[in-house]
Coordinates of C-alpha atoms in Angstrom, one line a residue:
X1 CA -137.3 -7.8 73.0
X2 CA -139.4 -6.2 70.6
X3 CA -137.5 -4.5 67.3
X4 CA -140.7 -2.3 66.9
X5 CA -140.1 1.4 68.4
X6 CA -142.4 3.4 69.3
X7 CA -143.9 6.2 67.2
X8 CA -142.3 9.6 67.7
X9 CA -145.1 12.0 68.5
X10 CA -144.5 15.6 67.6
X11 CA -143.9 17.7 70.3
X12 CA -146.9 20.3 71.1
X13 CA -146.3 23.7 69.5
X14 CA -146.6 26.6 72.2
X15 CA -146.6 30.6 72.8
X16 CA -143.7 31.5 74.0
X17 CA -143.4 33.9 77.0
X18 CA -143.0 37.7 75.8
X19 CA -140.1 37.8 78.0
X20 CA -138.2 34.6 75.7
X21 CA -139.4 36.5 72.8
X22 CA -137.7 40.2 73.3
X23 CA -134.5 38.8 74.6
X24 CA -134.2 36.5 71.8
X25 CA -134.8 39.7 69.5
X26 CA -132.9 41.9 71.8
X27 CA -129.7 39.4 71.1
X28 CA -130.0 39.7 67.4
X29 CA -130.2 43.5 67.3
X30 CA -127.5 44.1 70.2
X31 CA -125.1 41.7 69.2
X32 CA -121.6 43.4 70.9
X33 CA -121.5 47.3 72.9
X34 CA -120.7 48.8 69.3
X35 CA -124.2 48.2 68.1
X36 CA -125.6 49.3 70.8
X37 CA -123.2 52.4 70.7
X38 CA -124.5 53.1 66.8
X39 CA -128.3 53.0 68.0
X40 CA -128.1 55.2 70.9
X41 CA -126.0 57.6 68.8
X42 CA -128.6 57.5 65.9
X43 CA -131.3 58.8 68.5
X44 CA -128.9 61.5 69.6
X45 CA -128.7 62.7 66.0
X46 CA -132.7 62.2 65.3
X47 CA -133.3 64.4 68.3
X48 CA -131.3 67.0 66.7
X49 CA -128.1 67.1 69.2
X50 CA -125.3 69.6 68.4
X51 CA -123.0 67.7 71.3
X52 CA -122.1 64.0 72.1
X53 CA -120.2 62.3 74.9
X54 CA -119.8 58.5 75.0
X55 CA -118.4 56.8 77.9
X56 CA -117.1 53.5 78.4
X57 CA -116.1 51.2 80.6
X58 CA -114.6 47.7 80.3
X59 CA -115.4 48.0 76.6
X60 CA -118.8 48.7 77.0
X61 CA -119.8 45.8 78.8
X62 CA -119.9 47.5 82.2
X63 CA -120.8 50.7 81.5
X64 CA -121.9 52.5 78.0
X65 CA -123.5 56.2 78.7
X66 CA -124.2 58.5 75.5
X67 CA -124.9 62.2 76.7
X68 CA -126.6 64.9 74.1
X69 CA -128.3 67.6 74.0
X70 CA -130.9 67.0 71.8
X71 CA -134.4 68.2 72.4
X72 CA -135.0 65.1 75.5
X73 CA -137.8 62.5 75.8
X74 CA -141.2 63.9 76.5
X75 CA -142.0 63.0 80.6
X76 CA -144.9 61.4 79.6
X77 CA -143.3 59.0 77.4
X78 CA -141.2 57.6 79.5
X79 CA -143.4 54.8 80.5
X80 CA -143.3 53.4 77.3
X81 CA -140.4 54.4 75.5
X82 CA -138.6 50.8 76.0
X83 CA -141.1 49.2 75.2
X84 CA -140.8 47.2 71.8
X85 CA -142.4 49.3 68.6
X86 CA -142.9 52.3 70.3
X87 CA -141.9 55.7 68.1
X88 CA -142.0 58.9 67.0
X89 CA -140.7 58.3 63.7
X90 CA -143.7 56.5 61.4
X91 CA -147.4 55.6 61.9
X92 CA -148.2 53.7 58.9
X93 CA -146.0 51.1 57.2
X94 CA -146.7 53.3 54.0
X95 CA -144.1 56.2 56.1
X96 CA -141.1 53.9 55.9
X97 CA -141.0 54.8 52.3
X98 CA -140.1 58.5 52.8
X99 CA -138.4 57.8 56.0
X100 CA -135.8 60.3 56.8
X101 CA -134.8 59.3 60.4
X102 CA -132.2 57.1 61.6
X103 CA -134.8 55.1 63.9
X104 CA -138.3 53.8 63.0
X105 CA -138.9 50.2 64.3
X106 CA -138.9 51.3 67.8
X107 CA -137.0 48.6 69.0
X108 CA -133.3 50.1 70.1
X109 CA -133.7 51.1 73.5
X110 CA -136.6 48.1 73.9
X111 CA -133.1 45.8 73.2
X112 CA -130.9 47.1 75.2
X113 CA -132.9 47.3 78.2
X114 CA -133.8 43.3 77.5
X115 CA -129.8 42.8 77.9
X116 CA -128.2 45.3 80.3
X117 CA -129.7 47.6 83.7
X118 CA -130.7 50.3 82.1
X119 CA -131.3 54.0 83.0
X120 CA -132.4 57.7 81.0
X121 CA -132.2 60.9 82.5
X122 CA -133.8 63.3 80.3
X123 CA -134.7 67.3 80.0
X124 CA -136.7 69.2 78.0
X125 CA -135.4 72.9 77.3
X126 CA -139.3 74.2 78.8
X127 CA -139.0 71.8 82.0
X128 CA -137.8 73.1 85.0
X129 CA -135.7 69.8 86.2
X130 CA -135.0 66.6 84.5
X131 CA -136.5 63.0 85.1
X132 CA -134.7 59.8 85.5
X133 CA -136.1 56.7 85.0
X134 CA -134.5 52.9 85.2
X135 CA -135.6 50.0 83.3
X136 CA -135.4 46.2 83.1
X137 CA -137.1 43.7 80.2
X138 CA -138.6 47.0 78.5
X139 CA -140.7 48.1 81.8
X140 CA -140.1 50.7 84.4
X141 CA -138.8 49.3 87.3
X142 CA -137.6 51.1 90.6
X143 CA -134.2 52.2 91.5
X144 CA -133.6 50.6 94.4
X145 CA -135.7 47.5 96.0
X146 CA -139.0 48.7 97.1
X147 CA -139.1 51.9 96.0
X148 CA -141.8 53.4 93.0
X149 CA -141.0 52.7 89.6
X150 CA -142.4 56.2 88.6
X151 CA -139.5 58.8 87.2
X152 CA -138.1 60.8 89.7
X153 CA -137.3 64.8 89.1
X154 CA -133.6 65.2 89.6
X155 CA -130.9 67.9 88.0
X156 CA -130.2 67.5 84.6
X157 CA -128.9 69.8 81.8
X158 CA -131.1 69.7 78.3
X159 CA -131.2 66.3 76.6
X160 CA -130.8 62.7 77.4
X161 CA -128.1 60.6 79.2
X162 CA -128.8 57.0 78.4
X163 CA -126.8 54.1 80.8
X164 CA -126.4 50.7 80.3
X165 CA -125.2 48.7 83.0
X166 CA -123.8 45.1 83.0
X167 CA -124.7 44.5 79.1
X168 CA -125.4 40.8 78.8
X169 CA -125.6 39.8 82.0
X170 CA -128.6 37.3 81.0
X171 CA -127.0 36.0 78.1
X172 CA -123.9 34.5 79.6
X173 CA -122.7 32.8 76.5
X174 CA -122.5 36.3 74.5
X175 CA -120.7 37.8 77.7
X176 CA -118.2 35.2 77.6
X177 CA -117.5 35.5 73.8
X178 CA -116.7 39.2 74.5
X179 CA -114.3 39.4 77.0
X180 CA -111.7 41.2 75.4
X181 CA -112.9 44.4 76.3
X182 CA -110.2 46.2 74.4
X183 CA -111.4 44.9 71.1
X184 CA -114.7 46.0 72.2
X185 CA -114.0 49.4 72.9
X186 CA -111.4 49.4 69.5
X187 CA -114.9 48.4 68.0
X188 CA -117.0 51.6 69.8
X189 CA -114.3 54.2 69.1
X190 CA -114.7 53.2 65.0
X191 CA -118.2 53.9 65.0
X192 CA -118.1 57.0 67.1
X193 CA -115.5 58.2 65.1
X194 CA -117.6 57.3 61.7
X195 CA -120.1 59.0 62.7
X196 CA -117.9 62.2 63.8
X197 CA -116.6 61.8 60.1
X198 CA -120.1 62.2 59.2
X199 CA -121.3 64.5 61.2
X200 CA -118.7 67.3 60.7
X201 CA -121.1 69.9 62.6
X202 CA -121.2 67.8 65.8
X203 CA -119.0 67.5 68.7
X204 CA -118.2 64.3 69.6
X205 CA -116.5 62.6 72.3
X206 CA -115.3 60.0 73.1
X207 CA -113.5 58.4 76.4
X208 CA -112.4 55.8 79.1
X209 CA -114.3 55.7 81.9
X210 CA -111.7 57.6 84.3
X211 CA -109.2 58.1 81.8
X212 CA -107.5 62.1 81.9
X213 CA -108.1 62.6 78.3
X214 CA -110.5 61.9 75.9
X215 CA -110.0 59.5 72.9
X216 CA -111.6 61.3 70.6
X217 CA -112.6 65.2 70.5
X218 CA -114.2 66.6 67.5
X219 CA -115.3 70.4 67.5
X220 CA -118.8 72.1 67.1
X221 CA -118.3 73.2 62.9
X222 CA -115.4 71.4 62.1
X223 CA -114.9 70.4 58.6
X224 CA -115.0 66.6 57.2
X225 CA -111.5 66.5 56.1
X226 CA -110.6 68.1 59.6
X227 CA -112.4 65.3 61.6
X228 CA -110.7 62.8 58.8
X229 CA -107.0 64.1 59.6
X230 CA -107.7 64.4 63.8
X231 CA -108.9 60.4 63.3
X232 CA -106.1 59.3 60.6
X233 CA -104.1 61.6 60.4
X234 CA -102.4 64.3 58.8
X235 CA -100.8 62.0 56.1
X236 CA -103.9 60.1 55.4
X237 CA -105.5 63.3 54.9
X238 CA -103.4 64.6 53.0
X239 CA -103.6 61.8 50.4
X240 CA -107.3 62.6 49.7
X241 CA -109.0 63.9 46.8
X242 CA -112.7 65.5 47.4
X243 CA -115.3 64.1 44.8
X244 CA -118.9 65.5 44.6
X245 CA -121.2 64.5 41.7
X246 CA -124.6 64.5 41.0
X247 CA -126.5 62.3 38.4
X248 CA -130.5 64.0 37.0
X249 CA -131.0 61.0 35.3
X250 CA -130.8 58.5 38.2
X251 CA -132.1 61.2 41.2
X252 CA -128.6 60.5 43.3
X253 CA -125.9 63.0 44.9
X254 CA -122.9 62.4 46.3
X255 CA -119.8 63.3 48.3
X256 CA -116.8 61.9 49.7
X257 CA -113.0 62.1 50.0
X258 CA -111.0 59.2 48.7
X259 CA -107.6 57.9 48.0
X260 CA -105.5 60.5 45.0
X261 CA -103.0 58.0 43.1
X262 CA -100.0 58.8 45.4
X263 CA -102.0 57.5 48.6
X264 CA -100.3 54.8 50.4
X265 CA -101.9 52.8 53.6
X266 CA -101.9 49.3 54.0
X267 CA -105.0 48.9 55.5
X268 CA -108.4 49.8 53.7
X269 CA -111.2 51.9 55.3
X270 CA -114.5 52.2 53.9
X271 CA -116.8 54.9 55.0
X272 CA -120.4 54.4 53.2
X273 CA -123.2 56.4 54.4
X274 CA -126.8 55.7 52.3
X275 CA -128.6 58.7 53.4
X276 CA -126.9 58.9 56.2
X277 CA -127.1 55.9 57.2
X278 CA -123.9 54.1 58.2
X279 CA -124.0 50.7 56.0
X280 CA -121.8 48.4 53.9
X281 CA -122.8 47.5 50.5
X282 CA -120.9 45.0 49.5
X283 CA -121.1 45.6 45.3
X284 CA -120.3 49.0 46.3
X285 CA -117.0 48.5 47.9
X286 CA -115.9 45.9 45.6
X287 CA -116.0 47.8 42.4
X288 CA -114.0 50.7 43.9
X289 CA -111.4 48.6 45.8
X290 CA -111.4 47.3 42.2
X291 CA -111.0 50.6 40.4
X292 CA -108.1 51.2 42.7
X293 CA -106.4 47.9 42.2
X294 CA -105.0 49.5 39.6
X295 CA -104.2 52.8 40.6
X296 CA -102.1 52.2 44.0
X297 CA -98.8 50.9 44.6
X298 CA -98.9 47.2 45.2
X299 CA -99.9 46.1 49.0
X300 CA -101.6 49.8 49.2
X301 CA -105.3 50.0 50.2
X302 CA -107.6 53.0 49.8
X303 CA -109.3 55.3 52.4
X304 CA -113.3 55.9 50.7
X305 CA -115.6 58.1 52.8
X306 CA -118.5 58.4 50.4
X307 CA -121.8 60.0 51.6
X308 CA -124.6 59.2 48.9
X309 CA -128.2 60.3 48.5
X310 CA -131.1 58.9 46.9
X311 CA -134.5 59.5 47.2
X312 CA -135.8 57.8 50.5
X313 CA -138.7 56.0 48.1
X314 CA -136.0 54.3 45.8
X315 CA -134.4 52.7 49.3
X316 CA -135.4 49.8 51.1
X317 CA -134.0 50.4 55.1
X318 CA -135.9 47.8 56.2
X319 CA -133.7 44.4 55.3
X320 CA -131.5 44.0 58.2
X321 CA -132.1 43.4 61.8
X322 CA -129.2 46.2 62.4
X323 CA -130.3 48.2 59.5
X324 CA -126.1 47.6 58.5
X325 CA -127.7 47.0 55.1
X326 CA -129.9 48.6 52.4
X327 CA -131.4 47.5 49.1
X328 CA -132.2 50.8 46.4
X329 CA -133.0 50.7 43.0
X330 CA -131.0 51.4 39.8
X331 CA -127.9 49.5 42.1
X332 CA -125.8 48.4 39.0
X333 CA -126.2 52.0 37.1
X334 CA -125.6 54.0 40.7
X335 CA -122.0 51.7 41.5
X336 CA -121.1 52.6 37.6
X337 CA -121.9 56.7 38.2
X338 CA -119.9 56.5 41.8
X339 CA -116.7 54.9 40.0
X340 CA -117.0 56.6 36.8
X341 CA -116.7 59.8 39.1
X342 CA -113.7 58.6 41.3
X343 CA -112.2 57.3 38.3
X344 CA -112.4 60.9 36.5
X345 CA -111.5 62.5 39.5
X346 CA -108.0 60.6 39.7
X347 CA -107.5 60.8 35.7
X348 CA -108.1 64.8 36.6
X349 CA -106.0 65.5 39.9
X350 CA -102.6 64.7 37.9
X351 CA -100.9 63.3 40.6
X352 CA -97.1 62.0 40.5
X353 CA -95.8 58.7 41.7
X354 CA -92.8 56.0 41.1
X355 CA -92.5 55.7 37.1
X356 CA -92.9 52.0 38.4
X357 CA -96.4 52.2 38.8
X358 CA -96.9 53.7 35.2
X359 CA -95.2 50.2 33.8
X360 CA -97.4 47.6 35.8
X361 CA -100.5 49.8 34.9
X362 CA -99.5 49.1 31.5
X363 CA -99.4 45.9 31.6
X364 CA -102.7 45.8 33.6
X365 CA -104.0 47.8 30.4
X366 CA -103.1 45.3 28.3
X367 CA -104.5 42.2 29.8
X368 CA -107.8 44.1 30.6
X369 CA -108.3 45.8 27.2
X370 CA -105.9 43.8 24.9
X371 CA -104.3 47.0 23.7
X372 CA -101.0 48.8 24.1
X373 CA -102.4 52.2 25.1
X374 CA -101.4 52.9 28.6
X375 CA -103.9 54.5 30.8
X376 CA -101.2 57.2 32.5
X377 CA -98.3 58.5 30.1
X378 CA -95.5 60.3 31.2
X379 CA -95.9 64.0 31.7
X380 CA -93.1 65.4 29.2
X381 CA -93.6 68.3 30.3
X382 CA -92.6 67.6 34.5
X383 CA -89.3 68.3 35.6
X384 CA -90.1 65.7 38.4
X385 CA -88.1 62.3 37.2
X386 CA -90.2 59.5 36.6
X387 CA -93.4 61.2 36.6
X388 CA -96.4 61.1 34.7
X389 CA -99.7 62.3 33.4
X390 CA -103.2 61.3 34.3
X391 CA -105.1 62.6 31.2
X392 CA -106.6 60.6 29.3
X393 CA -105.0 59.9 26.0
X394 CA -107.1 60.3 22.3
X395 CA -107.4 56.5 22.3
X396 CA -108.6 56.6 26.3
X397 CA -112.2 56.3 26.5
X398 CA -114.3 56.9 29.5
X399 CA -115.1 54.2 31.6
X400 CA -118.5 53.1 31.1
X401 CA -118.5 49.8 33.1
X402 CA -117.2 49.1 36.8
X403 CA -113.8 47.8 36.6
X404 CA -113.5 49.2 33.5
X405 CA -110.2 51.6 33.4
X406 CA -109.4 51.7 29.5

């Protein structure tokens, strides 16, 4: 027997099917019901909707609906408005450097019809009924067996109802790794109710598929910190400071509530919206979970909502499949302004706590700046016992670094 083998010849490189293609794209940009959830809620607010109802069933999996009533899908677009890269929002590549919309790759609803049956009902406020449609694999496909695939007039109220059915039911391995549907809907209620957070002006709602009552219920004009306590609640809330800064130098704005000195939750939440945009920057949430380190009672985690704005040309949207992350310019000297601010903003609230935490900030002082100054002296002045005073002290300079709290 011959020790010679055989050469290995390299297997012939092919096209694959345009059906392979989408789904395989469709699984990266759907990965679970809550990012499909965050799309469909993104065109809601693109098409300018005052009013949004989610329902769910069997987290999402069997059934997730999102009703607005935004300004509706033009009749005539229907045919193609699952298909991949088809939008309203950009022409040119050169747009997506000004872009103010949520969407702009066309690719969300192309995605979810690739995984899931899915159907849109949708009305125009100058048509005289509403048209439904039903999709499968980015095509119009008929409703029942046999029937026309065309939209059919039915009764509708102004804006879009979007359904998708049986999510996953072609990729069997993703379906099986998402069986707890409770998780799942845990998951769809947290980005509903971010965007409510967001969104003050908005109703949103949120529900069970045949549940009484509604999970979440936010009004038509409601305030942030109104939304923030009906979520959290009322203590959480409470424990809030607003900040709201603007920098000429480096073209940003910003807003937010965050955790005042006395706040006390064991579990952090981090709200970050990049022109409006719900994301996570990671450098971001590090420096201020950092700055906070030393300002909260030990196992205590803050609450950050922070809604910044930059100019749409300093901010790259276009790095992430899910668009969860964004790249922008002047990143190191933007994280310093945002922390500087919170940091001022805590110094200036003069909050009490446990005398306690005055002593273990000391001697976080002194290990970070290798002096004996403490950054929070006792109020003398405070009849409340073992209180003390957030202003700075002659010797307490203004942070000029992230992390920096001397």
């Amino acid at each position: 027997m011959s020790l010679d083998h055989a050469p290995i010849r390299p297997a012939p490189i092919r096209k694959l099917d345009e059906v392979v293609v989408n789904r395989i794209a469709a699984g990266e940009i759907i990965n679970r019901p809550s990012n499909a959830l965050k799309e469909l809620i993104e065109n809601s607010l693109d098409a300018g909707a005052t009013s949004i109802s989610i329902t769910v069933k069997d987290g999402g999996m069997k059934i997730l609906q999102i009703q607005d009533n935004g300004h509706g899908i033009r009749t005539e677009d229907l045919p193609i408005v699952c298909e991949r890269f088809t939008t309203s929002k950009l022409k040119v590549y050169e747009d997506l450097s000004h872009i103010q919309t949520y969407g702009f790759r066309g690719e969300a609803l192309a995605s979810i019809s690739h995984v899931s049956h899915l159907s849109i009902s949708t009305k125009q406020a100058d048509s005289e009924c509403a048209y439904k449609a039903c999709y499968a694999d980015g095509k119009l496909v008929p409703a029942k067996p046999g029937g026309s695939s065309d939209p059919v007039p039915c009764a509708g109220n102004n804006g879009t109802v979007i359904t998708a059915e049986d999510l996953f039911y072609n990729i069997l391995s993703r379906k099986a790794a998402l069986k707890n549907t409770r998780d799942e809907y845990n998951r769809i209620f947290e980005v509903a109710s971010r965007y409510a957070i967001h969104n003050s002006g908005i109703a949103f709602t949120c529900r069970k598929a045949g549940a009484p009552k509604v999970d979440l219920n936010t009004s038509v004009g409601a305030s942030t910190i109104t939304n923030i306590r009906q979520i959290f609640g009322s203590k959480i809330g409470s424990s809030l400071v607003e900040i709201k800064d603007t920098d000429a130098d480096l073209d940003i704005e910003f807003s937010g509530h965050v955790s005042s000195a006395a706040h006390e939750m064991h579990k952090s939440v981090f709200l970050l919206f990049i022109n409006h945009r719900l994301v996570d920057h990671t450098p971001i949430r590090r420096a201020i979970e950092a700055l906070y380190s030393s300002v909260l009672p030990k196992a205590s985690r803050p609450f950050v909502y922070l809604d910044l704005r930059i100019k749409p040309e300093n901010v790259d949207v276009n790095v992430h499949p899910t668009k969860r992350e964004v790249r922008f310019l002047n990143e190191d000297s933007i994280i310093n302004c945002i922390v500087d601010s919170i940091h001022n903003k805590l110094l200036s609230t003069n909050n009490t706590r446990e005398f306690a935490l005055q002593s273990r900030l000391q001697k976080q002082q002194s290990v970070i700046s290798g002096c004996d100054t403490p950054l929070l002296t006792p109020a003398a002045s405070s009849s409340t016992p073992g209180s003390f005073d957030l202003t700075p002290t002659a010797s307490t300079a203004t942070p000029n670094r992230v992390g920096n709290l001397s």
